[in-house]
C-alpha cells in the first residue's frame, strides 16, 4: 500500500496477513540479517526474498516479528566470474485518480442553492453566473480549473543502476551504484536518491571467512513551502471563481486573487518559497563465520548505522495588494528556517549452529544472543537484549518437528516488565514420501503442516512511557507513566497444505487464527486528573 503519490513520499507499506495491531502493522525487514528499510533497497542488488508468515518460522526473530518477517539477501561476487551489469528505466507518471471539479458557474449556482435552503440571501447574481459561463472576461469573471493549472500532466521518473562483481576463492566482491530521480506531480516538488553498495567476502583460512558490506544512501526531497496542508489541499479547496493572478502592472507588481488568508495556490507556488530535506545514511555490516567442524558452525554479526539529516526552508516576505485599490490584503512573512539531526543504530549478535544426519534422522539446532541499541537523538536511547534457540528434527524425510523459543528484554518497559518469552512449535508431514503415494507420478510434493506460536511486539510503545515526567523548571507533573505496561503478544495458529503437481503447478491452502492481545492504548482520563491520557495494555485485534 502507498499512503501518498507525492515524489519522495510514495513509500510502500507492506502488510502480511492484514492489520494485526492498532499502531504500525509493518513487518520486520531484514536485509542480509539486519533490520533495514525496504524502500531504500535497490532491486537490482537483490538475490532472493523470503516472506515468513507463520509463527513457528517468524518467532525466532522475536520482538518485531509479530507482523511477519521479510528476509532479503543481496547479491555477492562469484569466484572466477567477472560480471558487469546495467539496469534502468525511464517513464512518465500519471495520477491514477483525481477528483473532477465543477466549473465556476456551476459552483456559484450550488452555493446560491445552499444559501436558499437555509433561508439566506444568494451571494451570486444571475448576471455574474451568466458572464462567468460566457468566459469572455476571465479577469472580472474567472473560471479557474485549479487542477489543470497547478498539476503537471506527465512528470518524469528515471532510475539507473550499474554494478560489477567477481573475485576468486580468496576474495569476492559485488559493487553497485544507483541513481533515482522522480519529478513531482506539483511544481517545485521533486526527489532524487543516490545509493551505493559494496559487498565483499574474504576467506581467511580453510575454516574461517568473513563478509564486510558497506551501504551508503543520500536522498534529497524538495517541495513547496505551503502554510496549510500541502499544495494538493489548496487545489482541492480553492473555489474556481478566484483569479490565479492578475496581469502584471506597469510598475512591475504582481497581484493575485484573494481567497481566505491568501490561500491562492498560484500565490503559494510563486511567493510561498520552498522546503528541502537532505538525508544521509551509512551502514557497515561485518559477519565472520568459523566452521569449527563439518557439523558445527559459529557465526557473528555487527552492524553500525549512522543517519544524518538536514532541513531548510526559504521564503521571502511579500505584501499582497488589491489589484484595483492597491490596499494591503495580506502579507506572507519571511521564513528562513533550518535544522539538523543525527541518529545511530548498532546491532551485534552471535549464534552457534549444529546440523547432522544419523541414518534416517536429521537434526538441526541453533542458539544465540543479540543486542540492539537505537539512539534516535543525542540524549535518547532504546535498547533490546535477546536470547534464542531453535531445534529442527526430520525423520526419514517424512515427519518434521520444529520448536523455537526466544526471550526479549526491552528498555521501553519498567522493572519486572522488560522481558517477554515467546515459544512456538510446528509439525509437518511430507505425504508424497509415503509408500501409498510413490506411484502417483503427477504429485511432486504434498505437505501437511500445523503450527502454534507466540510473538511479541514493542514497536508501538514510545520511550519512557512507564515513567512519570515532570517539568524541570517548575516541578509540575506533565506526563503520568504506567509502570505496568508490557509487551503486545500475538498468538497464531496455522494449519495448511502445500501441493505441487505436474512439475510447475503449485497450490497452497492455509487457515490461520491470529490474535493480538495487550495492545497499548491511551484512553482519556477524567478532567480532574490534570493530564490527557495514560498508556494501558487493553486492546485486542483478531485476524482470521
Short mmCIF file of C-alpha atoms in Angstrom, two decimals:
data_model
loop_
_atom_site.label_atom_id
_atom_site.label_comp_id
_atom_site.label_asym_id
_atom_site.label_seq_id
_atom_site.Cartn_x
_atom_site.Cartn_y
_atom_site.Cartn_z
CA UNK A 1 0.00 0.00 0.00
CA UNK A 2 1.03 3.61 -0.60
CA UNK A 3 -0.12 6.49 1.56
CA UNK A 4 0.84 9.22 -0.91
CA UNK A 5 1.65 9.71 -4.57
CA UNK A 6 3.90 12.71 -3.98
CA UNK A 7 7.50 12.45 -5.17
CA UNK A 8 9.66 11.01 -2.40
CA UNK A 9 6.62 10.15 -0.28
CA UNK A 10 5.24 7.16 -2.23
CA UNK A 11 6.84 4.68 0.13
CA UNK A 12 5.35 1.20 0.19
CA UNK A 13 3.74 -0.10 3.35
CA UNK A 14 3.59 -3.90 3.34
CA UNK A 15 1.05 -5.90 5.31
CA UNK A 16 1.33 -9.63 5.95
CA UNK A 17 -1.96 -11.25 6.86
CA UNK A 18 -3.76 -8.00 7.47
CA UNK A 19 -3.67 -5.37 10.21
CA UNK A 20 -2.73 -7.03 13.47
CA UNK A 21 -2.44 -4.08 15.86
CA UNK A 22 -3.72 -0.55 16.40
CA UNK A 23 -0.38 1.11 15.59
CA UNK A 24 2.11 0.10 12.93
CA UNK A 25 1.47 -3.28 11.28
CA UNK A 26 4.57 -3.22 9.09
CA UNK A 27 6.62 -6.43 9.04
CA UNK A 28 10.22 -6.74 10.16
CA UNK A 29 12.51 -6.43 7.11
CA UNK A 30 15.97 -7.98 7.41
CA UNK A 31 18.48 -7.27 4.65
CA UNK A 32 21.49 -9.57 4.97
CA UNK A 33 20.48 -10.32 8.54
CA UNK A 34 19.92 -6.80 9.91
CA UNK A 35 16.87 -4.51 10.10
CA UNK A 36 16.62 -2.26 7.06
CA UNK A 37 14.15 -0.01 5.23
CA UNK A 38 12.94 -1.99 2.23
CA UNK A 39 12.21 1.24 0.34
CA UNK A 40 15.95 2.03 0.36
CA UNK A 41 16.95 -1.27 -1.27
CA UNK A 42 17.97 -1.16 -4.92
CA UNK A 43 16.01 -4.03 -6.56
CA UNK A 44 18.91 -4.84 -8.90
CA UNK A 45 21.04 -5.86 -5.89
CA UNK A 46 18.51 -8.39 -4.55
CA UNK A 47 19.34 -12.08 -4.82
CA UNK A 48 16.28 -13.50 -3.04
CA UNK A 49 13.26 -12.52 -0.92
CA UNK A 50 11.60 -14.81 1.63
CA UNK A 51 8.37 -13.99 3.46
CA UNK A 52 7.78 -15.64 6.85
CA UNK A 53 4.10 -15.69 7.73
CA UNK A 54 3.86 -18.49 10.26
CA UNK A 55 4.54 -18.07 13.97
CA UNK A 56 6.92 -21.04 14.05
CA UNK A 57 9.07 -19.57 11.29
CA UNK A 58 8.99 -15.93 12.43
CA UNK A 59 9.14 -16.29 16.21
CA UNK A 60 12.92 -16.71 16.30
CA UNK A 61 13.13 -13.06 15.23
CA UNK A 62 11.31 -12.08 18.39
CA UNK A 63 10.26 -8.58 19.33
CA UNK A 64 9.28 -7.23 15.91
CA UNK A 65 8.17 -10.45 14.23
CA UNK A 66 4.54 -10.04 15.29
CA UNK A 67 3.62 -8.59 11.89
CA UNK A 68 5.65 -11.10 9.90
CA UNK A 69 9.21 -11.09 8.61
CA UNK A 70 10.69 -10.39 5.17
CA UNK A 71 14.19 -11.73 4.57
CA UNK A 72 16.16 -10.07 1.76
CA UNK A 73 19.51 -11.42 0.59
CA UNK A 74 21.65 -9.25 -1.68
CA UNK A 75 23.92 -10.44 -4.47
CA UNK A 76 27.56 -11.32 -3.86
CA UNK A 77 30.52 -11.96 -6.15
CA UNK A 78 31.11 -15.39 -7.72
CA UNK A 79 34.71 -16.73 -7.81
CA UNK A 80 36.20 -16.75 -11.30
CA UNK A 81 33.34 -14.86 -12.89
CA UNK A 82 33.52 -11.14 -13.64
CA UNK A 83 30.08 -9.65 -14.30
CA UNK A 84 29.22 -6.08 -15.32
CA UNK A 85 25.55 -5.10 -15.25
CA UNK A 86 23.33 -2.13 -16.04
CA UNK A 87 19.67 -1.82 -15.29
CA UNK A 88 17.45 1.18 -15.74
CA UNK A 89 14.10 2.55 -16.72
CA UNK A 90 12.54 5.88 -17.62
CA UNK A 91 8.96 6.95 -17.97
CA UNK A 92 6.24 9.41 -17.12
CA UNK A 93 3.86 9.33 -14.21
CA UNK A 94 0.16 9.98 -14.05
CA UNK A 95 -2.19 10.24 -11.13
CA UNK A 96 -4.43 7.18 -11.03
CA UNK A 97 -7.34 9.27 -9.76
CA UNK A 98 -8.06 12.98 -9.45
CA UNK A 99 -11.42 14.45 -8.41
CA UNK A 100 -13.47 16.11 -11.12
CA UNK A 101 -14.35 19.68 -10.20
CA UNK A 102 -17.34 21.72 -11.36
CA UNK A 103 -16.82 24.98 -13.22
CA UNK A 104 -17.20 28.37 -11.60
CA UNK A 105 -20.74 28.89 -12.92
CA UNK A 106 -21.96 25.59 -11.52
CA UNK A 107 -20.11 26.26 -8.27
CA UNK A 108 -21.81 29.63 -7.76
CA UNK A 109 -25.23 28.14 -8.57
CA UNK A 110 -24.68 25.40 -5.97
CA UNK A 111 -23.60 28.00 -3.37
CA UNK A 112 -26.73 30.01 -4.08
CA UNK A 113 -28.84 26.88 -3.67
CA UNK A 114 -27.25 26.05 -0.34
CA UNK A 115 -27.92 29.56 0.98
CA UNK A 116 -31.52 29.42 -0.27
CA UNK A 117 -32.06 26.12 1.54
CA UNK A 118 -31.31 27.78 4.88
CA UNK A 119 -33.27 30.94 4.12
CA UNK A 120 -30.22 33.10 3.36
CA UNK A 121 -29.53 35.62 0.62
CA UNK A 122 -27.92 34.29 -2.53
CA UNK A 123 -24.36 35.69 -2.73
CA UNK A 124 -24.05 35.48 -6.53
CA UNK A 125 -26.33 37.23 -9.02
CA UNK A 126 -27.60 35.57 -12.17
CA UNK A 127 -25.71 38.16 -14.21
CA UNK A 128 -22.42 37.15 -12.57
CA UNK A 129 -23.10 33.48 -13.25
CA UNK A 130 -24.05 34.16 -16.88
CA UNK A 131 -20.95 36.28 -17.58
CA UNK A 132 -18.78 33.62 -15.92
CA UNK A 133 -20.28 30.91 -18.13
CA UNK A 134 -19.66 33.07 -21.21
CA UNK A 135 -15.93 33.18 -20.41
CA UNK A 136 -15.39 36.47 -22.22
CA UNK A 137 -13.81 38.29 -19.23
CA UNK A 138 -11.62 35.85 -17.22
CA UNK A 139 -10.26 38.65 -15.04
CA UNK A 140 -13.58 40.03 -13.77
CA UNK A 141 -15.45 36.72 -14.05
CA UNK A 142 -12.84 33.95 -13.64
CA UNK A 143 -13.43 30.24 -14.21
CA UNK A 144 -10.25 28.57 -12.97
CA UNK A 145 -9.50 24.89 -13.36
CA UNK A 146 -7.02 24.66 -10.46
CA UNK A 147 -6.25 21.02 -11.11
CA UNK A 148 -5.24 21.66 -14.72
CA UNK A 149 -3.34 24.83 -13.82
CA UNK A 150 -1.36 23.60 -10.82
CA UNK A 151 -0.66 19.91 -11.51
CA UNK A 152 1.84 18.57 -14.01
CA UNK A 153 0.40 16.30 -16.65
CA UNK A 154 3.35 13.93 -17.15
CA UNK A 155 6.11 14.25 -14.52
CA UNK A 156 9.13 12.12 -15.40
CA UNK A 157 10.89 9.40 -13.45
CA UNK A 158 14.12 7.57 -14.26
CA UNK A 159 16.34 5.09 -12.46
CA UNK A 160 19.82 3.80 -13.31
CA UNK A 161 21.95 1.07 -11.70
CA UNK A 162 25.48 0.00 -12.59
CA UNK A 163 27.21 -2.97 -10.97
CA UNK A 164 30.33 -5.07 -11.17
CA UNK A 165 31.05 -8.33 -9.33
CA UNK A 166 33.67 -11.06 -9.33
CA UNK A 167 36.62 -12.39 -7.39
CA UNK A 168 38.43 -15.62 -6.66
CA UNK A 169 38.48 -18.28 -3.94
CA UNK A 170 40.29 -15.89 -1.59
CA UNK A 171 38.22 -12.73 -2.05
CA UNK A 172 34.90 -11.85 -3.69
CA UNK A 173 33.21 -8.52 -4.32
CA UNK A 174 29.97 -7.04 -5.64
CA UNK A 175 29.76 -3.26 -6.09
CA UNK A 176 26.64 -1.42 -7.23
CA UNK A 177 25.68 2.25 -7.68
CA UNK A 178 22.16 3.56 -8.17
CA UNK A 179 20.57 6.91 -9.06
CA UNK A 180 16.83 7.65 -8.91
CA UNK A 181 15.11 10.89 -9.94
CA UNK A 182 11.37 11.44 -9.57
CA UNK A 183 9.68 14.63 -10.68
CA UNK A 184 6.68 15.71 -8.64
CA UNK A 185 3.03 15.96 -9.57
CA UNK A 186 3.14 19.57 -8.35
CA UNK A 187 5.62 22.26 -9.30
CA UNK A 188 8.65 22.84 -7.05
CA UNK A 189 8.44 19.23 -5.88
CA UNK A 190 10.94 16.52 -6.83
CA UNK A 191 13.02 13.76 -5.27
CA UNK A 192 16.39 12.21 -6.00
CA UNK A 193 18.42 9.46 -4.35
CA UNK A 194 21.97 8.20 -4.71
CA UNK A 195 22.86 4.80 -3.27
CA UNK A 196 26.00 2.69 -3.17
CA UNK A 197 26.52 -0.90 -2.01
CA UNK A 198 29.78 -2.83 -1.76
CA UNK A 199 29.54 -6.47 -0.62
CA UNK A 200 32.87 -8.18 -0.01
CA UNK A 201 33.77 -11.66 1.17
CA UNK A 202 37.19 -12.95 2.25
CA UNK A 203 38.35 -16.50 3.04
CA UNK A 204 40.90 -16.04 5.83
CA UNK A 205 41.68 -19.71 6.46
CA UNK A 206 40.24 -23.05 5.48
CA UNK A 207 37.62 -22.76 8.22
CA UNK A 208 37.28 -19.01 8.78
CA UNK A 209 35.67 -16.50 6.45
CA UNK A 210 34.14 -13.07 6.76
CA UNK A 211 31.84 -10.71 4.92
CA UNK A 212 32.15 -6.94 5.10
CA UNK A 213 29.44 -4.84 3.50
CA UNK A 214 29.17 -1.08 3.07
CA UNK A 215 25.90 0.63 2.15
CA UNK A 216 25.53 4.40 1.71
CA UNK A 217 22.47 6.41 0.68
CA UNK A 218 21.83 10.08 0.11
CA UNK A 219 18.40 11.48 -0.70
CA UNK A 220 17.02 14.95 -1.34
CA UNK A 221 13.35 15.87 -1.22
CA UNK A 222 12.21 19.35 -2.32
CA UNK A 223 8.69 20.73 -2.03
CA UNK A 224 6.74 23.95 -1.96
CA UNK A 225 6.55 25.68 1.43
CA UNK A 226 2.79 25.66 1.97
CA UNK A 227 1.32 27.23 5.11
CA UNK A 228 -1.72 24.93 5.35
CA UNK A 229 -1.59 21.24 4.49
CA UNK A 230 0.03 20.83 1.07
CA UNK A 231 -0.41 22.14 -2.45
CA UNK A 232 -2.97 19.44 -3.31
CA UNK A 233 -5.09 20.57 -0.37
CA UNK A 234 -5.17 24.08 -1.83
CA UNK A 235 -6.04 22.79 -5.31
CA UNK A 236 -8.99 20.89 -3.85
CA UNK A 237 -10.25 23.64 -1.53
CA UNK A 238 -9.86 26.87 -3.54
CA UNK A 239 -13.07 27.90 -5.37
CA UNK A 240 -12.92 28.11 -9.17
CA UNK A 241 -14.16 31.73 -9.20
CA UNK A 242 -10.84 33.01 -7.81
CA UNK A 243 -8.35 34.65 -10.19
CA UNK A 244 -4.96 32.85 -10.17
CA UNK A 245 -3.09 36.08 -10.83
CA UNK A 246 -3.83 39.42 -12.47
CA UNK A 247 -1.94 40.95 -15.41
CA UNK A 248 1.37 42.47 -14.41
CA UNK A 249 1.07 46.14 -13.52
CA UNK A 250 3.11 48.85 -15.21
CA UNK A 251 5.30 49.23 -12.14
CA UNK A 252 6.14 45.53 -12.28
CA UNK A 253 3.96 44.49 -9.32
CA UNK A 254 2.21 41.12 -9.48
CA UNK A 255 -1.22 40.87 -7.84
CA UNK A 256 -3.10 37.66 -7.09
CA UNK A 257 -6.71 36.80 -6.49
CA UNK A 258 -7.53 36.55 -2.80
CA UNK A 259 -9.19 33.65 -1.01
CA UNK A 260 -9.11 33.43 2.76
CA UNK A 261 -5.70 34.49 4.04
CA UNK A 262 -4.27 34.50 0.53
CA UNK A 263 -4.74 30.75 0.18
CA UNK A 264 -4.35 31.08 -3.55
CA UNK A 265 -2.46 28.06 -4.97
CA UNK A 266 -0.70 30.22 -7.56
CA UNK A 267 0.37 32.73 -4.92
CA UNK A 268 1.64 29.91 -2.70
CA UNK A 269 3.60 28.46 -5.63
CA UNK A 270 5.22 31.69 -6.78
CA UNK A 271 5.61 33.55 -3.47
CA UNK A 272 5.41 30.85 -0.82
CA UNK A 273 9.01 29.68 -1.05
CA UNK A 274 10.28 26.12 -0.83
CA UNK A 275 11.41 23.49 1.68
CA UNK A 276 14.16 20.92 1.27
CA UNK A 277 15.20 17.82 3.19
CA UNK A 278 18.51 16.01 2.79
CA UNK A 279 19.21 12.65 4.40
CA UNK A 280 22.38 10.57 4.53
CA UNK A 281 22.78 7.02 5.81
CA UNK A 282 25.88 4.83 6.11
CA UNK A 283 25.79 1.14 7.12
CA UNK A 284 28.77 -1.08 7.91
CA UNK A 285 27.87 -4.76 8.29
CA UNK A 286 30.53 -7.26 9.44
CA UNK A 287 29.82 -11.04 9.52
CA UNK A 288 32.56 -13.53 10.49
CA UNK A 289 31.96 -17.32 10.22
CA UNK A 290 34.02 -20.11 11.82
CA UNK A 291 33.35 -23.64 10.57
CA UNK A 292 34.57 -25.46 13.69
CA UNK A 293 33.69 -28.92 12.40
CA UNK A 294 31.63 -30.10 9.41
CA UNK A 295 28.63 -30.19 11.76
CA UNK A 296 29.33 -27.17 13.96
CA UNK A 297 29.45 -23.52 12.89
CA UNK A 298 29.91 -20.29 14.85
CA UNK A 299 28.59 -17.03 13.38
CA UNK A 300 28.87 -13.42 14.43
CA UNK A 301 27.48 -10.17 13.14
CA UNK A 302 27.95 -6.48 13.88
CA UNK A 303 26.17 -3.57 12.20
CA UNK A 304 26.75 0.12 12.75
CA UNK A 305 24.42 2.63 11.12
CA UNK A 306 24.51 6.41 11.24
CA UNK A 307 21.77 8.66 9.90
CA UNK A 308 22.09 12.39 9.42
CA UNK A 309 19.56 14.82 8.01
CA UNK A 310 19.22 18.48 7.31
CA UNK A 311 16.20 20.68 6.68
CA UNK A 312 15.86 24.21 5.37
CA UNK A 313 13.03 26.41 4.20
CA UNK A 314 13.25 29.69 2.35
CA UNK A 315 10.51 32.26 1.81
CA UNK A 316 10.85 35.99 1.26
CA UNK A 317 8.18 38.28 2.66
CA UNK A 318 5.61 39.56 0.17
CA UNK A 319 2.83 42.12 0.53
CA UNK A 320 -0.30 41.23 -1.38
CA UNK A 321 -2.14 44.33 -2.62
CA UNK A 322 -5.62 44.52 -4.07
CA UNK A 323 -5.40 44.73 -7.85
CA UNK A 324 -7.94 47.52 -8.13
CA UNK A 325 -7.45 49.60 -4.95
CA UNK A 326 -3.81 48.84 -4.01
CA UNK A 327 -4.95 48.25 -0.44
CA UNK A 328 -2.95 45.72 1.58
CA UNK A 329 -4.76 42.37 1.59
CA UNK A 330 -2.29 40.03 3.29
CA UNK A 331 1.42 39.52 3.92
CA UNK A 332 3.50 36.37 3.61
CA UNK A 333 6.05 36.54 6.38
CA UNK A 334 9.72 35.92 5.88
CA UNK A 335 10.87 32.34 6.67
CA UNK A 336 14.50 31.20 6.82
CA UNK A 337 14.43 28.03 8.89
CA UNK A 338 16.97 25.23 9.18
CA UNK A 339 17.69 22.23 11.39
CA UNK A 340 19.99 19.22 11.50
CA UNK A 341 19.64 15.82 13.14
CA UNK A 342 21.66 12.71 13.75
CA UNK A 343 20.83 9.20 14.94
CA UNK A 344 22.73 5.94 15.27
CA UNK A 345 21.87 2.27 15.47
CA UNK A 346 24.06 -0.71 16.29
CA UNK A 347 23.34 -4.43 16.26
CA UNK A 348 25.53 -7.26 17.47
CA UNK A 349 24.71 -10.96 17.53
CA UNK A 350 26.33 -14.36 17.79
CA UNK A 351 24.98 -17.85 17.32
CA UNK A 352 26.19 -21.40 17.12
CA UNK A 353 24.67 -23.90 14.69
CA UNK A 354 24.72 -27.69 14.68
CA UNK A 355 23.43 -29.96 11.93
CA UNK A 356 23.91 -33.65 11.27
CA UNK A 357 22.29 -36.69 9.73
CA UNK A 358 22.13 -40.02 11.57
CA UNK A 359 20.74 -42.77 9.35
CA UNK A 360 17.12 -41.62 8.84
CA UNK A 361 17.34 -38.82 11.36
CA UNK A 362 18.25 -35.22 10.57
CA UNK A 363 18.88 -32.76 13.40
CA UNK A 364 19.45 -29.02 13.24
CA UNK A 365 19.86 -26.72 16.24
CA UNK A 366 20.82 -23.09 16.69
CA UNK A 367 21.23 -20.95 19.79
CA UNK A 368 22.40 -17.38 20.14
CA UNK A 369 22.05 -13.92 21.56
CA UNK A 370 21.67 -10.41 20.17
CA UNK A 371 21.90 -6.83 21.40
CA UNK A 372 20.48 -3.71 19.74
CA UNK A 373 20.98 -0.07 20.57
CA UNK A 374 18.97 2.69 18.91
CA UNK A 375 19.87 6.33 19.56
CA UNK A 376 17.21 8.42 17.78
CA UNK A 377 18.77 11.64 19.12
CA UNK A 378 21.76 12.78 21.14
CA UNK A 379 20.21 12.01 24.52
CA UNK A 380 17.62 9.29 23.87
CA UNK A 381 18.35 5.57 23.74
CA UNK A 382 16.36 2.39 23.23
CA UNK A 383 17.99 -1.00 23.81
CA UNK A 384 16.90 -4.57 23.21
CA UNK A 385 18.52 -7.76 24.51
CA UNK A 386 17.59 -11.16 23.09
CA UNK A 387 18.31 -14.87 23.60
CA UNK A 388 17.00 -17.50 21.22
CA UNK A 389 17.14 -21.21 20.44
CA UNK A 390 15.67 -23.35 17.68
CA UNK A 391 15.50 -27.12 17.15
CA UNK A 392 14.54 -28.97 13.96
CA UNK A 393 14.09 -32.72 13.63
CA UNK A 394 13.23 -34.70 10.48
CA UNK A 395 12.66 -38.46 10.37
CA UNK A 396 13.01 -40.28 7.08
CA UNK A 397 12.22 -37.02 5.23
CA UNK A 398 8.58 -37.65 6.14
CA UNK A 399 7.88 -36.32 9.62
CA UNK A 400 9.02 -32.88 10.72
CA UNK A 401 9.20 -31.17 14.08
CA UNK A 402 10.33 -27.62 14.78
CA UNK A 403 10.46 -25.83 18.11
CA UNK A 404 11.63 -22.29 18.88
CA UNK A 405 11.89 -20.13 21.97
CA UNK A 406 13.05 -16.53 22.23
CA UNK A 407 13.32 -14.15 25.17
CA UNK A 408 13.48 -10.38 24.59
CA UNK A 409 14.15 -7.63 27.08
CA UNK A 410 13.26 -4.04 26.14
CA UNK A 411 14.26 -0.77 27.78
CA UNK A 412 10.84 0.59 26.84
CA UNK A 413 9.29 -1.23 29.79
CA UNK A 414 9.78 -0.79 33.51
CA UNK A 415 11.29 -3.10 36.15
CA UNK A 416 9.63 -6.52 36.21
CA UNK A 417 8.00 -5.97 32.80
CA UNK A 418 11.01 -5.73 30.50
CA UNK A 419 11.23 -9.39 29.48
CA UNK A 420 8.91 -11.44 27.34
CA UNK A 421 9.25 -15.10 26.34
CA UNK A 422 7.86 -16.25 23.01
CA UNK A 423 7.80 -20.00 22.20
CA UNK A 424 6.48 -21.78 19.12
CA UNK A 425 6.11 -25.31 17.77
CA UNK A 426 5.37 -26.73 14.32
CA UNK A 427 4.83 -30.18 12.87
CA UNK A 428 4.80 -31.32 9.25
CA UNK A 429 4.16 -34.42 7.18
CA UNK A 430 5.64 -34.96 3.71
CA UNK A 431 2.83 -37.15 2.45
CA UNK A 432 4.36 -37.54 -1.01
CA UNK A 433 7.21 -39.59 0.51
CA UNK A 434 4.84 -42.22 1.87
CA UNK A 435 4.67 -45.59 0.12
CA UNK A 436 0.99 -45.21 -0.78
CA UNK A 437 1.79 -42.12 -2.92
CA UNK A 438 5.03 -43.32 -4.51
CA UNK A 439 3.24 -44.46 -7.63
CA UNK A 440 1.18 -41.28 -8.05
CA UNK A 441 3.57 -39.70 -10.52
CA UNK A 442 1.77 -36.39 -11.12
CA UNK A 443 2.17 -35.33 -7.46
CA UNK A 444 5.67 -33.93 -6.95
CA UNK A 445 5.16 -32.55 -3.46
CA UNK A 446 2.38 -32.87 -0.88
CA UNK A 447 2.95 -31.48 2.59
CA UNK A 448 0.58 -31.08 5.54
CA UNK A 449 1.63 -28.72 8.35
CA UNK A 450 0.40 -27.12 11.53
CA UNK A 451 1.97 -24.59 13.89
CA UNK A 452 1.26 -22.57 17.01
CA UNK A 453 3.34 -19.78 18.46
CA UNK A 454 3.61 -16.59 20.44
CA UNK A 455 5.33 -13.44 19.21
CA UNK A 456 5.97 -10.12 20.85
CA UNK A 457 5.70 -6.52 19.71
CA UNK A 458 7.11 -3.38 21.29
CA UNK A 459 7.18 -1.22 18.17
CA UNK A 460 4.11 0.80 19.16
CA UNK A 461 5.49 1.84 22.54
CA UNK A 462 7.15 5.23 22.94
CA UNK A 463 10.21 5.72 25.09
CA UNK A 464 9.84 6.24 28.84
CA UNK A 465 6.06 5.73 28.91
CA UNK A 466 6.43 3.64 32.06
CA UNK A 467 7.80 6.71 33.85
CA UNK A 468 6.04 9.83 35.08
CA UNK A 469 7.72 13.02 33.89
CA UNK A 470 7.89 16.47 35.47
CA UNK A 471 8.72 19.91 34.17
CA UNK A 472 12.32 20.62 35.16
CA UNK A 473 11.55 24.29 35.60
CA UNK A 474 8.60 24.23 37.97
CA UNK A 475 8.31 20.61 39.12
CA UNK A 476 4.80 20.18 37.69
CA UNK A 477 3.97 16.62 36.61
CA UNK A 478 3.46 16.77 32.85
CA UNK A 479 3.10 13.07 31.97
CA UNK A 480 1.74 10.23 34.04
CA UNK A 481 3.53 6.95 33.33
CA UNK A 482 2.32 3.41 33.80
CA UNK A 483 4.96 1.03 35.25
CA UNK A 484 2.77 -1.98 34.34
CA UNK A 485 2.83 -1.59 30.55
CA UNK A 486 4.40 -4.58 28.81
CA UNK A 487 4.63 -6.47 25.53
CA UNK A 488 1.88 -6.82 22.99
CA UNK A 489 1.52 -10.58 22.45
CA UNK A 490 0.46 -12.25 19.20
CA UNK A 491 -0.95 -15.78 19.31
CA UNK A 492 -1.16 -17.53 15.97
CA UNK A 493 -2.46 -20.93 14.92
CA UNK A 494 -1.84 -22.04 11.34
CA UNK A 495 -2.95 -25.20 9.54
CA UNK A 496 -2.17 -25.67 5.88
CA UNK A 497 -1.15 -27.81 2.94
CA UNK A 498 1.31 -27.32 0.08
CA UNK A 499 0.84 -29.27 -3.14
CA UNK A 500 2.90 -29.20 -6.33
CA UNK A 501 1.74 -31.20 -9.33
CA UNK A 502 2.88 -31.69 -12.91
CA UNK A 503 6.26 -30.08 -12.07
CA UNK A 504 5.09 -26.44 -12.24
CA UNK A 505 1.55 -26.32 -10.82
CA UNK A 506 1.52 -25.27 -7.17
CA UNK A 507 -1.30 -24.92 -4.67
CA UNK A 508 -1.18 -23.64 -1.09
CA UNK A 509 -4.10 -23.83 1.33
CA UNK A 510 -3.96 -22.04 4.69
CA UNK A 511 -6.22 -21.47 7.65
CA UNK A 512 -4.94 -19.24 10.40
CA UNK A 513 -6.19 -17.54 13.53
CA UNK A 514 -4.09 -14.58 14.64
CA UNK A 515 -4.96 -12.68 17.80
CA UNK A 516 -3.04 -9.74 19.24
CA UNK A 517 -3.60 -9.08 22.95
CA UNK A 518 -2.34 -6.41 25.34
CA UNK A 519 -2.31 -3.75 22.63
CA UNK A 520 -1.15 -0.48 24.14
CA UNK A 521 -3.92 2.14 24.17
CA UNK A 522 -4.08 5.64 25.64
CA UNK A 523 -7.70 6.17 26.73
CA UNK A 524 -8.59 9.67 28.02
CA UNK A 525 -8.59 10.25 31.77
CA UNK A 526 -11.05 12.27 33.80
CA UNK A 527 -10.53 16.03 33.70
CA UNK A 528 -9.77 16.06 37.42
CA UNK A 529 -6.55 14.10 36.79
CA UNK A 530 -4.93 17.12 35.16
CA UNK A 531 -3.39 15.01 32.32
CA UNK A 532 -4.73 13.86 28.98
CA UNK A 533 -4.07 10.11 28.90
CA UNK A 534 -2.37 7.09 30.44
CA UNK A 535 -0.96 4.13 28.46
CA UNK A 536 -2.54 0.76 29.29
CA UNK A 537 -2.39 -2.73 27.76
CA UNK A 538 -6.07 -3.21 26.98
CA UNK A 539 -6.60 -3.64 23.24
CA UNK A 540 -7.14 -6.75 21.14
CA UNK A 541 -7.24 -7.41 17.37
CA UNK A 542 -8.17 -10.68 15.66
CA UNK A 543 -7.34 -11.77 12.11
CA UNK A 544 -8.58 -14.98 10.55
#
